[in-house]
XYZ file of C-alpha atoms in Angstrom:
719
model
C 0.160 -0.069 -0.014
C 1.829 3.654 -1.148
C 2.233 6.893 1.434
C 3.296 9.948 1.454
C 4.484 9.602 4.702
C 7.760 9.503 5.708
C 6.951 6.759 8.308
C 4.018 4.228 9.519
C 2.935 4.601 13.447
C 0.480 4.399 15.738
C 0.298 7.330 18.037
C -1.408 7.252 21.449
C -3.193 10.209 23.544
C -4.464 9.365 26.994
C -6.483 12.040 27.957
C -6.304 13.960 30.756
C -7.085 13.894 34.149
C -9.907 16.780 34.794
C -8.262 19.275 37.265
C -10.022 22.082 39.396
C -8.449 24.915 38.119
C -7.619 27.119 41.040
C -7.605 30.910 41.680
C -3.955 30.390 43.375
C -1.459 32.345 41.136
C -3.632 35.749 40.976
C -2.925 37.168 43.917
C 0.878 36.066 44.002
C 1.042 37.087 40.032
C 0.392 40.449 41.492
C 3.181 40.241 44.134
C 5.673 38.812 42.121
C 8.404 41.467 41.000
C 6.084 44.207 42.248
C 7.264 47.021 45.155
C 4.915 47.688 48.023
C 3.684 44.198 48.689
C 0.759 47.327 50.154
C 0.050 48.223 46.774
C -0.137 45.180 45.375
C -2.038 43.907 47.745
C -4.505 47.072 46.722
C -4.310 46.424 43.877
C -4.999 43.308 43.859
C -8.344 43.547 46.153
C -9.188 46.579 42.614
C -8.835 43.764 40.397
C -10.677 41.144 41.849
C -13.790 43.436 42.648
C -13.669 43.946 38.559
C -12.780 40.799 38.069
C -16.097 39.538 39.849
C -18.260 42.395 38.404
C -17.507 41.900 35.150
C -18.226 37.737 35.093
C -21.779 39.147 37.357
C -22.938 41.536 34.991
C -22.276 39.731 32.159
C -24.127 36.460 33.670
C -27.085 39.045 34.600
C -27.506 40.165 30.523
C -27.535 36.842 29.508
C -30.477 35.452 30.490
C -32.431 38.835 29.858
C -30.950 38.407 26.844
C -32.373 34.828 26.354
C -35.745 35.016 28.693
C -38.098 36.078 25.456
C -36.567 32.557 24.176
C -36.381 30.958 27.285
C -39.729 31.674 28.007
C -41.187 31.098 24.287
C -39.543 27.018 24.863
C -40.687 26.503 28.077
C -44.217 27.629 27.647
C -43.587 24.817 23.978
C -42.390 22.504 26.735
C -45.613 23.096 28.645
C -47.808 22.670 25.499
C -46.766 19.980 23.852
C -47.074 18.081 27.738
C -50.708 19.023 27.651
C -51.894 17.897 24.120
C -51.136 14.294 25.354
C -53.836 14.641 27.850
C -56.769 15.529 24.941
C -58.593 12.879 22.856
C -59.279 14.680 19.314
C -58.176 13.139 16.660
C -55.633 16.483 16.007
C -54.862 16.042 19.517
C -53.521 12.214 18.697
C -52.152 12.272 15.692
C -50.144 15.023 17.071
C -49.084 13.051 19.844
C -47.562 10.360 17.873
C -45.498 13.241 16.497
C -42.628 14.217 18.849
C -42.184 17.171 19.771
C -38.402 19.356 18.717
C -37.922 22.921 18.590
C -35.281 23.984 15.785
C -33.058 26.890 18.424
C -31.706 28.347 15.974
C -28.175 30.108 18.020
C -25.867 31.554 15.741
C -22.389 30.425 14.669
C -21.142 32.297 18.720
C -20.949 28.555 19.199
C -18.738 29.049 22.527
C -21.703 31.161 24.001
C -24.401 28.148 23.633
C -22.798 26.341 26.397
C -24.910 29.300 28.942
C -27.523 29.538 26.763
C -28.569 25.440 27.602
C -27.132 25.613 31.054
C -29.933 28.092 31.940
C -32.271 26.808 29.156
C -31.246 23.052 31.526
C -32.155 24.725 34.989
C -35.310 26.676 34.361
C -36.659 23.769 32.592
C -35.419 21.873 35.422
C -37.533 24.442 38.100
C -40.984 24.708 36.036
C -41.502 21.881 33.853
C -40.184 18.614 34.354
C -36.929 17.251 36.076
C -36.209 14.278 33.496
C -33.606 16.816 31.140
C -30.218 15.507 29.401
C -27.961 17.283 27.429
C -25.620 16.010 24.788
C -23.150 16.367 22.256
C -21.349 14.916 19.188
C -18.272 14.961 21.044
C -19.257 12.191 23.209
C -22.014 10.427 20.316
C -19.658 9.180 17.797
C -21.992 5.986 17.991
C -25.368 4.995 18.905
C -25.066 2.942 21.156
C -22.377 6.112 22.886
C -25.389 8.505 22.260
C -28.245 5.539 24.292
C -25.681 5.440 27.216
C -25.442 9.558 27.623
C -29.019 9.758 27.834
C -29.638 7.054 29.672
C -26.537 7.568 32.425
C -27.794 11.665 32.321
C -31.542 10.724 32.796
C -31.874 8.231 35.277
C -27.847 10.471 37.400
C -26.344 5.931 37.453
C -24.614 3.990 35.891
C -24.900 2.076 32.901
C -23.707 -0.987 30.798
C -23.386 -1.056 27.540
C -22.567 -5.132 26.789
C -24.730 -7.734 27.685
C -21.397 -9.437 27.821
C -19.447 -7.012 30.327
C -22.771 -7.193 32.606
C -23.081 -10.794 32.995
C -18.877 -10.798 33.724
C -19.337 -8.591 36.350
C -20.276 -9.470 40.469
C -23.559 -9.093 42.005
C -23.132 -6.287 43.613
C -22.101 -4.315 40.663
C -25.339 -5.352 38.929
C -26.957 -3.579 41.158
C -25.452 -0.591 40.610
C -25.710 -0.295 36.500
C -28.540 -0.655 34.479
C -28.747 -2.086 31.007
C -29.164 -0.090 27.643
C -31.988 0.375 26.180
C -34.738 2.153 26.318
C -36.996 -0.578 27.648
C -34.966 0.002 31.228
C -35.736 4.328 30.298
C -39.392 2.859 30.312
C -39.825 0.489 33.153
C -37.747 3.406 35.335
C -40.334 6.788 34.215
C -42.998 4.315 35.379
C -41.436 3.579 38.175
C -40.659 7.240 38.707
C -44.055 9.091 38.174
C -45.807 6.058 40.352
C -43.582 8.050 43.215
C -44.696 11.336 42.067
C -48.381 10.739 41.648
C -48.808 8.963 45.519
C -47.911 12.616 47.258
C -48.712 13.646 50.199
C -52.767 12.116 51.070
C -53.612 15.461 52.519
C -52.404 17.307 49.802
C -55.995 19.548 48.155
C -56.066 17.690 44.381
C -55.803 20.221 41.354
C -57.393 19.756 38.002
C -57.491 16.777 36.565
C -55.495 18.634 33.174
C -52.681 19.693 35.717
C -52.702 16.626 38.322
C -52.218 14.657 34.813
C -49.163 16.820 33.306
C -47.278 16.837 37.055
C -48.017 12.907 36.798
C -46.679 12.581 33.588
C -43.635 15.287 33.049
C -42.324 15.211 29.614
C -38.628 13.422 28.948
C -36.639 16.342 27.133
C -33.110 15.561 25.657
C -31.109 18.358 24.238
C -29.085 17.871 20.952
C -26.403 20.640 22.106
C -24.207 20.579 18.451
C -27.227 18.903 15.998
C -24.513 20.391 12.775
C -21.982 17.664 13.996
C -23.748 14.585 14.695
C -23.213 11.819 12.680
C -26.110 11.410 11.189
C -26.651 7.625 10.209
C -27.068 7.330 14.802
C -29.128 10.671 14.744
C -32.054 8.695 12.098
C -31.282 5.489 14.543
C -32.494 7.588 17.542
C -35.067 9.659 15.764
C -36.592 5.980 14.415
C -35.943 3.332 18.163
C -37.528 6.880 19.716
C -40.874 7.458 17.847
C -41.416 3.303 18.460
C -41.843 4.337 22.648
C -43.443 8.104 22.058
C -46.798 5.969 23.240
C -45.261 5.099 26.300
C -42.656 7.040 27.155
C -43.258 11.264 26.444
C -40.271 12.185 24.492
C -38.884 15.923 23.669
C -36.679 17.220 21.826
C -34.715 20.118 21.158
C -31.680 20.900 18.161
C -29.111 23.579 18.896
C -28.538 24.664 15.682
C -25.320 27.327 14.906
C -26.022 27.550 10.895
C -29.612 27.646 9.628
C -32.538 25.673 9.826
C -32.697 23.458 6.740
C -30.112 21.765 8.526
C -32.615 19.184 9.838
C -33.783 18.410 6.575
C -29.895 17.810 4.882
C -29.211 15.477 7.412
C -32.670 13.606 8.344
C -35.246 12.110 5.830
C -38.252 12.987 4.676
C -39.175 9.361 6.500
C -37.621 10.334 9.785
C -37.924 14.054 9.678
C -41.984 12.931 9.122
C -41.543 11.598 12.548
C -41.221 15.370 14.604
C -43.690 17.886 15.303
C -40.843 20.600 14.134
C -41.635 24.898 15.881
C -38.465 26.770 15.075
C -36.712 29.635 17.386
C -34.443 32.386 16.480
C -32.015 33.937 19.089
C -30.653 37.278 18.913
C -27.878 38.013 16.750
C -24.696 37.812 18.395
C -23.424 41.186 17.228
C -26.606 42.614 19.489
C -25.104 40.479 21.915
C -21.692 42.068 21.967
C -23.267 45.657 21.829
C -25.088 45.565 24.959
C -21.875 44.099 26.454
C -20.230 46.827 25.246
C -23.340 49.506 26.177
C -23.268 48.206 29.854
C -19.883 47.517 30.359
C -18.023 49.926 28.739
C -19.570 52.826 27.429
C -20.422 53.374 31.093
C -18.684 56.532 33.607
C -19.937 53.532 36.089
C -17.186 51.203 35.139
C -13.714 52.882 35.672
C -11.633 50.492 34.366
C -10.746 51.605 30.174
C -10.153 50.502 26.992
C -8.054 52.963 24.535
C -9.260 52.827 20.855
C -6.466 49.656 19.822
C -7.019 47.755 22.011
C -10.928 48.300 21.989
C -10.450 47.345 17.699
C -7.632 44.054 18.724
C -11.026 42.686 20.624
C -13.680 43.528 17.391
C -11.442 42.228 14.878
C -10.943 39.235 16.873
C -15.152 39.590 16.983
C -15.675 40.090 13.569
C -12.935 38.131 12.278
C -12.488 34.514 14.186
C -15.306 33.028 16.795
C -18.046 35.870 16.597
C -18.277 34.825 20.968
C -19.321 37.023 22.960
C -17.654 34.394 26.138
C -14.465 35.432 23.728
C -14.843 39.119 24.232
C -15.145 39.052 27.858
C -11.781 36.801 28.596
C -10.125 39.452 26.226
C -12.313 42.178 28.869
C -10.805 40.492 31.639
C -7.307 39.935 29.924
C -7.171 43.272 29.861
C -8.445 44.305 33.052
C -5.917 41.754 34.624
C -2.584 43.417 32.556
C -3.458 46.954 33.252
C -3.929 46.257 37.079
C -0.798 43.975 36.579
C 1.617 46.898 34.682
C 0.300 49.814 35.897
C 1.297 50.130 40.103
C -0.861 53.222 39.504
C -3.714 51.629 38.714
C -4.890 51.545 42.642
C -6.067 54.663 41.613
C -8.555 53.019 39.019
C -11.797 52.866 40.679
C -14.964 54.808 41.678
C -14.290 58.646 42.625
C -14.452 58.597 46.775
C -11.882 55.721 46.854
C -9.401 57.331 43.890
C -8.886 60.406 46.838
C -8.746 57.894 49.511
C -6.508 55.930 47.623
C -4.196 58.712 46.305
C -3.502 59.610 49.866
C -2.258 56.821 51.137
C 0.183 56.812 47.483
C 4.097 56.638 48.310
C 6.736 58.675 47.313
C 7.694 56.172 44.409
C 4.078 56.323 43.412
C 4.131 59.954 43.336
C 7.628 60.120 41.582
C 5.919 57.420 38.616
C 3.245 60.085 38.347
C 5.295 63.103 37.442
C 7.059 60.736 34.651
C 3.704 59.874 33.309
C 3.432 61.624 29.978
C 0.395 63.486 30.025
C 0.790 65.122 33.629
C 4.575 66.217 31.598
C 2.407 68.020 29.194
C -0.363 69.134 31.278
C 3.180 70.398 33.623
C 4.302 72.558 30.530
C 1.604 73.733 30.487
C 1.376 75.680 33.761
C 3.045 78.742 35.295
C 7.017 78.403 36.398
C 6.518 78.323 39.674
C 3.196 76.537 39.849
C 5.437 73.704 37.467
C 8.996 73.343 40.171
C 6.042 73.040 43.205
C 4.484 70.044 41.086
C 7.446 68.761 40.896
C 9.336 69.215 43.932
C 6.499 68.567 46.895
C 4.802 66.115 47.416
C 2.180 67.266 49.495
C 0.876 70.255 46.771
C 1.126 67.805 44.010
C -1.350 65.455 45.824
C -3.783 68.543 46.249
C -3.488 69.312 42.457
C -4.210 65.400 41.630
C -7.458 65.374 43.376
C -8.722 68.222 41.283
C -7.276 66.468 38.017
C -8.992 62.552 39.469
C -12.035 64.619 39.952
C -12.339 66.361 36.245
C -11.509 63.335 35.141
C -14.498 61.748 36.427
C -16.329 64.698 35.731
C -14.784 63.698 31.899
C -16.856 60.794 31.349
C -19.400 61.623 32.742
C -19.984 63.891 30.187
C -18.638 62.101 27.825
C -21.026 59.192 27.843
C -24.269 60.688 27.551
C -23.015 62.972 24.980
C -22.279 60.069 22.896
C -24.622 58.736 22.977
C -27.172 61.612 21.389
C -24.012 62.023 18.563
C -25.017 58.481 17.549
C -28.541 58.658 18.004
C -28.414 62.041 15.745
C -25.919 59.691 12.964
C -27.567 55.979 13.204
C -30.914 57.986 11.706
C -29.467 59.419 8.711
C -28.856 57.611 5.762
C -25.687 55.040 5.010
C -25.052 55.947 8.807
C -21.623 58.762 8.229
C -20.437 57.890 11.990
C -21.100 54.214 11.723
C -24.634 52.232 12.735
C -22.839 51.108 16.286
C -22.489 52.945 18.870
C -18.906 51.211 19.334
C -17.790 52.529 15.652
C -18.388 56.253 17.234
C -17.115 55.474 19.987
C -13.773 53.860 18.170
C -13.643 57.579 15.869
C -13.813 59.986 19.634
C -10.944 57.251 20.883
C -8.746 58.133 18.055
C -9.145 62.184 17.056
C -11.433 65.225 17.885
C -14.609 63.581 16.011
C -15.461 67.220 15.055
C -12.823 66.917 12.974
C -13.512 63.957 11.024
C -14.950 64.604 7.492
C -17.954 61.754 8.052
C -18.439 64.447 10.918
C -18.912 67.095 9.152
C -20.977 65.437 5.987
C -23.493 64.196 8.802
C -24.115 67.674 9.553
C -25.282 68.493 6.210
C -27.636 65.097 6.340
C -29.183 66.542 9.640
C -29.785 70.286 8.321
C -32.150 67.729 4.753
C -34.415 66.176 7.981
C -38.118 67.254 7.687
C -39.220 68.859 10.457
C -40.837 65.622 12.695
C -37.511 63.292 12.114
C -35.715 66.174 13.360
C -37.934 67.141 16.760
C -38.105 63.544 17.897
C -34.137 63.147 17.431
C -34.234 66.139 19.511
C -36.236 64.895 22.093
C -34.219 60.594 22.694
C -31.246 63.322 22.645
C -33.137 65.400 25.819
C -34.135 61.881 27.157
C -30.828 60.786 27.717
C -29.505 63.767 28.317
C -32.373 64.044 31.350
C -30.966 60.423 32.786
C -27.972 61.494 33.535
C -26.788 62.972 37.477
C -24.457 66.323 36.020
C -26.100 69.487 36.219
C -24.301 70.508 33.249
C -26.090 68.326 31.758
C -29.591 68.638 32.575
C -28.703 72.287 32.282
C -27.778 71.181 28.954
C -30.952 69.233 28.387
C -33.573 72.010 29.735
C -32.107 73.982 26.864
C -32.417 71.081 24.285
C -36.453 71.535 25.708
C -36.177 75.220 25.019
C -35.208 74.104 21.502
C -38.045 71.839 21.365
C -40.912 74.327 22.620
C -39.389 76.872 20.018
C -40.714 74.218 16.970
C -43.954 73.067 18.602
C -44.818 76.719 18.625
C -43.802 77.466 14.827
C -46.752 73.811 14.657
C -49.858 76.141 17.034
C -48.646 79.239 14.787
C -51.350 80.394 12.592
C -49.536 81.127 9.578
C -50.425 81.418 5.923
C -49.029 79.269 3.089
C -45.409 79.821 1.782
C -46.145 81.754 -1.074
C -43.515 80.674 -3.754
C -41.292 83.261 -5.262
C -41.973 83.969 -8.582
C -37.243 84.008 -9.208
C -37.732 80.346 -8.000
C -40.569 79.102 -9.954
C -39.745 80.440 -13.145
C -36.842 78.696 -13.345
C -38.251 74.972 -12.348
C -40.893 75.793 -15.164
C -38.073 76.653 -17.812
C -36.625 74.369 -16.489
C -39.324 71.549 -17.934
C -39.483 72.787 -21.054
C -35.557 73.537 -22.014
C -33.477 70.787 -22.926
C -30.593 72.734 -24.085
C -27.514 71.279 -22.161
C -25.661 75.147 -22.116
C -29.512 76.321 -20.728
C -29.926 73.603 -18.184
C -26.629 74.503 -16.576
C -27.986 77.714 -16.847
C -31.534 77.787 -14.908
C -29.393 74.930 -12.386
C -26.550 77.878 -11.237
C -30.045 80.560 -11.589
C -31.590 77.841 -9.147
C -28.637 77.839 -6.625
C -27.736 81.708 -6.569
C -32.063 82.215 -5.526
C -31.709 79.524 -2.785
C -28.229 80.952 -1.361
C -29.922 84.755 -1.527
C -33.072 83.173 -0.346
C -34.030 84.316 3.450
C -34.521 81.775 5.894
C -37.597 80.397 7.060
C -38.154 80.831 10.725
C -37.726 76.276 10.690
C -34.325 76.248 9.391
C -33.155 79.396 11.498
C -34.462 77.138 14.455
C -32.781 74.150 12.700
C -29.361 75.748 12.492
C -29.521 77.217 16.429
C -30.184 73.655 17.510
C -27.693 71.869 15.528
C -25.322 73.953 16.453
C -26.176 73.714 19.986
C -25.467 69.934 19.580
C -21.745 70.959 18.015
C -21.285 72.764 20.742
C -22.374 70.275 22.918
C -19.724 67.919 20.679
C -16.706 70.169 20.916
C -17.211 70.414 24.917
C -16.726 67.074 25.814
C -15.788 64.342 23.084
C -12.125 65.305 22.966
C -9.866 61.924 23.555
C -9.699 60.144 26.283
C -5.714 61.105 25.480
C -5.944 64.406 26.162
C -6.692 64.157 29.777
C -4.378 64.650 31.998
C -4.272 60.979 34.079
C -5.423 58.671 31.111
C -2.591 56.610 31.576
C -4.492 55.332 35.532
C -7.584 54.167 33.623
C -6.789 54.160 29.994
C -5.155 50.259 29.317
C -3.259 50.948 25.322
C -0.942 47.353 25.505
C -2.728 46.064 22.379
C 0.210 44.038 21.448
C 0.374 42.152 24.766
C -3.378 41.182 24.108
C -3.406 40.413 20.210
C -0.348 37.934 21.009
C -2.388 36.499 23.768
C -5.443 36.044 21.799
C -4.018 35.549 18.554
C -1.935 32.729 19.318
C 0.958 32.460 16.699
C 1.752 28.704 17.042
C 4.293 28.055 14.779
C 6.739 30.523 16.650
C 5.730 28.951 19.468
C 6.754 25.937 18.781
C 10.286 26.976 17.555
C 11.159 27.901 20.797
C 10.516 25.515 22.294
C 12.695 23.292 20.445
C 15.185 25.537 20.551
C 15.404 26.522 23.660
C 13.934 23.200 25.317
C 15.820 24.067 28.807
C 13.077 26.882 29.746
C 9.810 24.307 29.005
C 11.666 21.299 30.681
C 13.891 22.609 33.548
C 16.507 20.233 32.947
C 19.527 21.406 34.108
C 21.354 19.254 31.903
C 20.052 20.600 28.428
C 20.713 24.396 29.691
C 23.223 25.866 27.560
C 24.843 29.469 26.922
C 26.038 30.726 23.511
C 22.481 29.296 22.025
C 22.767 25.979 20.871
C 20.972 22.529 22.371
C 22.264 20.609 24.141
C 23.189 17.009 23.032
C 21.211 15.525 25.856
C 17.760 17.325 24.771
C 14.880 15.600 23.634
C 15.858 13.603 20.316
C 13.044 16.135 17.981
C 14.848 19.201 19.669
C 18.561 17.549 17.996
C 17.015 16.552 14.328
C 15.206 19.770 14.761
C 19.077 21.845 15.373
C 20.412 19.343 12.616
C 17.671 20.192 10.038
C 18.326 24.276 10.457
C 22.057 23.681 8.488
C 20.754 22.562 5.446
C 18.633 24.021 2.476
C 15.435 23.046 1.004
C 16.161 19.253 0.324
C 18.210 17.043 3.282
C 19.245 13.819 2.402
C 17.349 10.824 5.190
C 20.677 9.090 5.400
C 23.059 12.438 6.427
C 20.855 13.637 8.534
C 20.605 10.589 10.343
C 24.155 9.836 10.473
C 24.632 13.651 12.027
C 22.536 12.607 15.016
C 23.944 9.276 15.585
C 26.572 11.167 16.215
C 25.163 13.474 18.044
C 23.456 10.850 20.169
C 26.335 9.131 20.741
C 28.342 12.140 22.010
C 25.431 11.928 24.847
C 25.462 8.738 25.583
C 29.365 9.240 26.648
C 31.254 6.482 24.203
C 34.493 6.489 23.061
C 35.029 8.752 20.223
C 37.849 6.688 19.450
C 35.984 3.586 19.491
C 35.072 1.958 16.181
C 30.980 2.133 17.695
C 30.799 5.635 17.683
C 28.563 7.035 15.399
C 27.450 3.971 13.992
C 23.883 3.838 13.532
C 22.205 0.724 15.325
C 18.290 -0.422 15.574
C 17.534 1.569 18.413
C 19.062 4.853 16.970
C 17.495 4.516 13.726
C 14.230 4.483 16.053
C 14.622 6.793 17.829
C 15.891 9.227 14.705
C 12.487 7.510 12.669
C 10.044 8.851 15.036
C 11.321 12.592 15.578
C 11.752 13.019 11.485
C 7.558 11.968 11.773
C 6.930 14.155 15.381
C 8.259 17.133 13.234
C 5.932 15.831 9.325
C 3.460 16.253 11.947
C 4.148 19.220 12.966
C 4.956 20.772 9.617
C 8.767 22.091 9.029
C 9.269 19.707 6.438
C 7.850 16.726 3.601
C 8.341 13.773 1.752
C 9.664 15.240 -2.225
C 9.380 13.309 -5.430
C 12.332 15.008 -6.680
C 14.414 13.067 -4.851
C 13.563 9.263 -2.732
C 16.371 9.590 -0.256
C 15.322 13.275 0.753
C 12.701 15.278 2.284
C 11.424 18.991 2.019
C 12.253 22.141 4.073
C 9.204 23.840 4.586
C 10.557 26.405 7.012
C 12.734 28.481 7.353
C 15.063 30.571 9.816
C 14.956 30.405 13.535
C 12.778 31.481 16.057
């Protein structure tokens, strides 16, 4: 049998034992290599508090976003379980089918676990205690699927092999049951009889409610339907359909792509046994928009991301996995890195806590404040005497930093309401000049002055073309946004907007005659309709443009321009970039390269580093070298990798093996003058072949047809 591989082999992968992840390293992560144990403890406490807050709030957001679809699924399961009690013909025909909910969740697969976990908990609390969730990776064959379903429903060990069951002792037979639907039916009947007996003194409910409580449905959740083997799924559905009269089964299909997946996987003879109802969840982009709105675009959350870090996280979301869960992990990573690398992050908290922590800063921390680029720019703008005080007097520096921290928190308190107002106005325009999502507008504001952007200027021109009703509705929403903020300046701005809106309403109620159209305007329009000459057309259009310029503005146009100028003044006053604020380094994390390196892993670089420097991974003193070379006592794959770096595009296998044998002989301590030194025996030959196979598996070499005793090198250069 021909093969393109360099060698043949059998590779065994032993499953690693699952261990509990401990939070032990978080605190030591802060104390290692950092000055001041007290500062490290304070930063660790703040980081832990924000970390827990992110987890709690994202969990609440996830429940709120999924509440509607989960309630619909609960109603569906209740309705299907009550259908079995009706006696009409249509209900009996419907009861002969297996009720199936096709839940389309989208391609953000890492987020599905949270949804299914919430669904299982709600089903067990309010509908039925009999819920089993299965995944494709644990159900490769029919017996595996049956075993997982029975184990999770019956909460006991299940034997899938009759021969093994007969060989077991009598004690073990009582602990495990046979894997079959007959066993499940018997178990279900026993369970329902126990629950139906109940307490004798309890008041009896209605017959329908009583029957529903006595016969709760058995719900089986297929988390990733697309990954299941179609043949296994078909056989399982066929078997379940034969027990539907004895067992009130119900399916929930988790679908990531499209509902048509069911038609592609199941033939009509099988899908006709299912009574399918479709449920559509919110898109992952809507989930992300809500998370950003509640966690990032709020002054209540002190930790912030600069534009580049924000762009990295959003790019990973949009171009890799669409996972909000991974976006949150990236946010937590940035949080951890910021509090570890920035000693002044002890001020990254609420205003009262920040002012208290400021008074407890040491002289070294105050020197770090003096070295901040934003603070140095602030000092350069002061008078010479003030500069000397700020750079020499610690007490005066603390007093000045208190004012700066208050101003920084005030900046955030004004920034986000004005940002929402601007987004309200621009997102209603065609083609969305500044982006449809508020995060796109936020990224523009983080980079530079938004009012200097060409899209902003074009948006202001488009706003002047809106109809009166549309503009009034948008300004009303802006006033409501400003009123919801507990700030005197924002409340004052909201009051000014309300005055403008009142003046707009006065224009509507004023008794005005219908506007008369000037002849200078109507005559070019009439001429435009009559004449088709290109020169006359151009002349007429120029006349119309001049007449519009010279035309006196109407009261509505004057008021509209005044309202938009007011919005423009708000933007210029409160939407300056955060980098223009003093001490912004305390709260803003800016190391986008670190986030990208952690989240966008480069496995080839890591593998090359491990093969070139095995000491740093294995921590074996015999592998330690000073000149960067690989020790002859290194693993075989490291030696083979080092030798292959010295070759060209094509590598002669025999020469490579001879060099490998020489290095290994030196490691074994063989006498260089002996005849066996550097000779290839069976053991060395087998070790070399295994090392070459591993390098081929990792993608460093491949077999070539140019020369049968050569392999082609696929990588160039070191780490």
